[in-house]
Amino acid sequence: MSAFLVYLITMTGIYGIMSLSLSLQYGQTGLVNLGQVGFFMVGAYVSAIGSTILGWPIALAFVAGVLGGALFGVLMALPIGNLRQDYWAIVTIAAAELVRVIFLNTNLGSPYVGASYGITGIPSPLQGVLGGPYYGYYYLALVAACLLGCYLVVQWVSRSPFGRVLKAIRESDEVAQALGKNVRAARIWTMAIGGAIAGLGGALFSHFLGFIDPTYFMPLETFLVWAMVILGGAGNHLGALAGAIIIQLLYNGTRFIGFGEEYASLGASLRMVLIGVLIILVILYLPRGILPERRRRYGVRDAAGR
Amino acid sequence: MRRFLSGVTAAAAVAAAAAWALPPAPAQAQSNETIKVGVIVPLTGRNAVQGEDILRGIQLAVRRVNEGYDIPLKDGERVTIGPEEMGGKIELIIEDNESRPASAVDAARKLVNVDEVPVILGILSSGVCVATGEFTNKNSTVQICSSSTSPELRDIGPFLFSAMGLDTLMGASLADFAYQDSGADRFAVLSANNPFGVGMEIQACQRLEEEYGAECVTTVRYEQGKSDYRADLRRVVSEDPPHALITAYGTDARLIFRQAYELGIEPSLWYADYPSLWTNEVQDTPEIIEGIKGLEVGASGDFFREEYADPYEAEFGERPTTSFGGFAYDSAMLVALALHEAGSAEADAIREALHTVSQNYEGATGDKAFDEDGMQVSESYLEQIMKDGVPTPYSIGE
């Protein structure tokens, strides 16, 4: 049981990194990125290719994964930096699919590596030194450290003057523009930071599982991350982490419901219904998420005292 | 802070409700009389139809051996296997992977670390088989994938088995059939862009070139679940090939054959592998597949019907919906035989016994002998032609 818990917490940490990235993009800046899984995939693939096919040291592969995610964020944002949110949504979902389709159709060296076969034998960091029954704990510590680092980065960005520009962009482009801020540049920077964080999540994911293929990066994964951010509380980075925990608990807690062998396939459908209902309940009763954003108000209160 | 606490409380309540809303299955009591066997299948999402069929195949086998069943052997004899021979009844712990590989990995971790099963069955796609197999193999848990065909499976390790022949077998056989039957020297290939389809394409083209000096003029890999395949089909016929090889699934296949028919492509263009992947889906429009020739695993003979398809229908009220369930059925039967042979439910003993019992088991889907890597040595194929929507036996040059 403890091994399973360690695994679950590790996965929750990886998803937590993903939701922090989205929290910065959507919660802080209001960028509707429906292609979040694209960053994840770039990070996972770059790092996996670096460490298996190119034979880089794992640390270098991780760095490459992070930079790959950042670069992809910039590339995605460059042509659409001036667009409104709804267009942003369309472009990002397409960009993520583009990445997936490219990897799905690209062989890496041999016909059975890359493309739909994916990449096997992705090494885990320090497996040779720390390998053994407790390796899971070490990897968990690594993920926790990365998560903490990402959280600090995101918090720091949010609290900085640049973070206030991002918030202004979220509320209205014109506000930021009226103050003489370069909205396009701010968006591109946000995508770069968000991409780097999600790229790190992808690298952690691929080295943890040891195997990836394009079916791990379907659009559905993006929506799971969205559910985490919305449930947890958009605009509050701790909320994004809480959301990751809740989604993992919902998906894996419900595995322990015994539907019995006879009703297994009915039970599987009911499980998905239950997950959906619980998500709806949280949204109904906590519409701003489990940990809502704390809004700082400046200046005069309105008549109602709000 | 209070808000934070109430949030945490709500989260905990939701989780608790989720985990314990219903009582666990009664059979989970700690008893020596049950042998837990894990099953990972997609029961929701886009592969739910195949997943349910795989599950039913396993359930049919387990229900039979739990009541005592005469399992057929190659020499025509049968051996009675029941709870006494196996050392207890088999209890299935079934995990849905939602057609998401990441969820399958969660499920495998749970089965190995929490339920501590010695064996995991089911598993549809190669991507899932490789990912969970790396983990189960490291943790000395036997995993038999029912319908994964990627050559990568071979290298994973001693605890991984496959109930279906890898691509190397099917692709070459389809090439043999297509070339010997048609005598054409130019082929197109249309295949699903997954390890199963691509493996067929690679192996078939290699065989056509090396063995017959024939050529694959166009190879098209299609994305599953699209709503229009006309562009792919136009590419298939762009070089005007006399014949084409195809791997397609269920509703994709129905749309592909319908659109090919509407584009005026003769169905006799196609040589298909595993037609049973789509024969159910196209039964209302037999004209679109009239004359398609196919290569089926030895799963359509009388033995398959009597041993598997008819009892399946009696148990679940409909014919097998895909060809995958039969492979899963065979994998479960092999486990029952191995439990008897090993005299223990330890994974390592089961692993060794599987090699022994597979040599002599008469599978519903043909010969199931494992080689030293746990892969299928051979697969028996049947040649078929579609007549009035029904697969009919066919022999080359007819």
mmCIF file of C-alpha atoms in Angstrom, chain A residues 2 7 21-22 27-28 31 47 69 75 86 92 120 155-156 169 189 206 217 229 236 242-243 246 248 259 296 299:
data_model
loop_
_atom_site.group_PDB
_atom_site.id
_atom_site.type_symbol
_atom_site.label_atom_id
_atom_site.label_comp_id
_atom_site.label_asym_id
_atom_site.label_seq_id
_atom_site.Cartn_x
_atom_site.Cartn_y
_atom_site.Cartn_z
ATOM 1 C CA SER A 2 2.737 2.470 0.926
ATOM 2 C CA TYR A 7 3.485 6.521 -6.508
ATOM 3 C CA SER A 21 1.977 26.225 -15.000
ATOM 4 C CA LEU A 22 -1.631 26.625 -16.089
ATOM 5 C CA GLY A 27 -5.289 32.132 -13.245
ATOM 6 C CA GLN A 28 -2.799 34.953 -13.281
ATOM 7 C CA LEU A 31 -4.577 33.083 -21.143
ATOM 8 C CA SER A 47 14.158 14.878 -22.300
ATOM 9 C CA GLY A 69 8.914 23.635 -23.124
ATOM 10 C CA LEU A 75 6.833 29.806 -30.535
ATOM 11 C CA ASP A 86 -11.104 32.895 -27.630
ATOM 12 C CA THR A 92 -3.278 26.548 -28.505
ATOM 13 C CA THR A 120 11.187 2.785 -24.191
ATOM 14 C CA GLN A 155 4.657 32.994 -6.542
ATOM 15 C CA TRP A 156 7.639 35.242 -7.112
ATOM 16 C CA ILE A 169 -3.932 41.859 -18.743
ATOM 17 C CA TRP A 189 7.033 35.785 -21.314
ATOM 18 C CA SER A 206 8.839 10.448 -18.792
ATOM 19 C CA PHE A 217 -0.677 13.196 -24.628
ATOM 20 C CA VAL A 229 -7.017 24.638 -11.764
ATOM 21 C CA ASN A 236 -4.548 31.061 -6.349
ATOM 22 C CA ALA A 242 -5.159 21.501 -4.103
ATOM 23 C CA GLY A 243 -6.961 20.833 -7.381
ATOM 24 C CA ILE A 246 -8.450 16.415 -5.525
ATOM 25 C CA GLN A 248 -5.933 12.415 -8.226
ATOM 26 C CA PHE A 259 -18.543 -2.964 -7.882
ATOM 27 C CA ARG A 296 -6.680 42.834 -3.072
ATOM 28 C CA GLY A 299 -9.066 52.651 -3.342
#
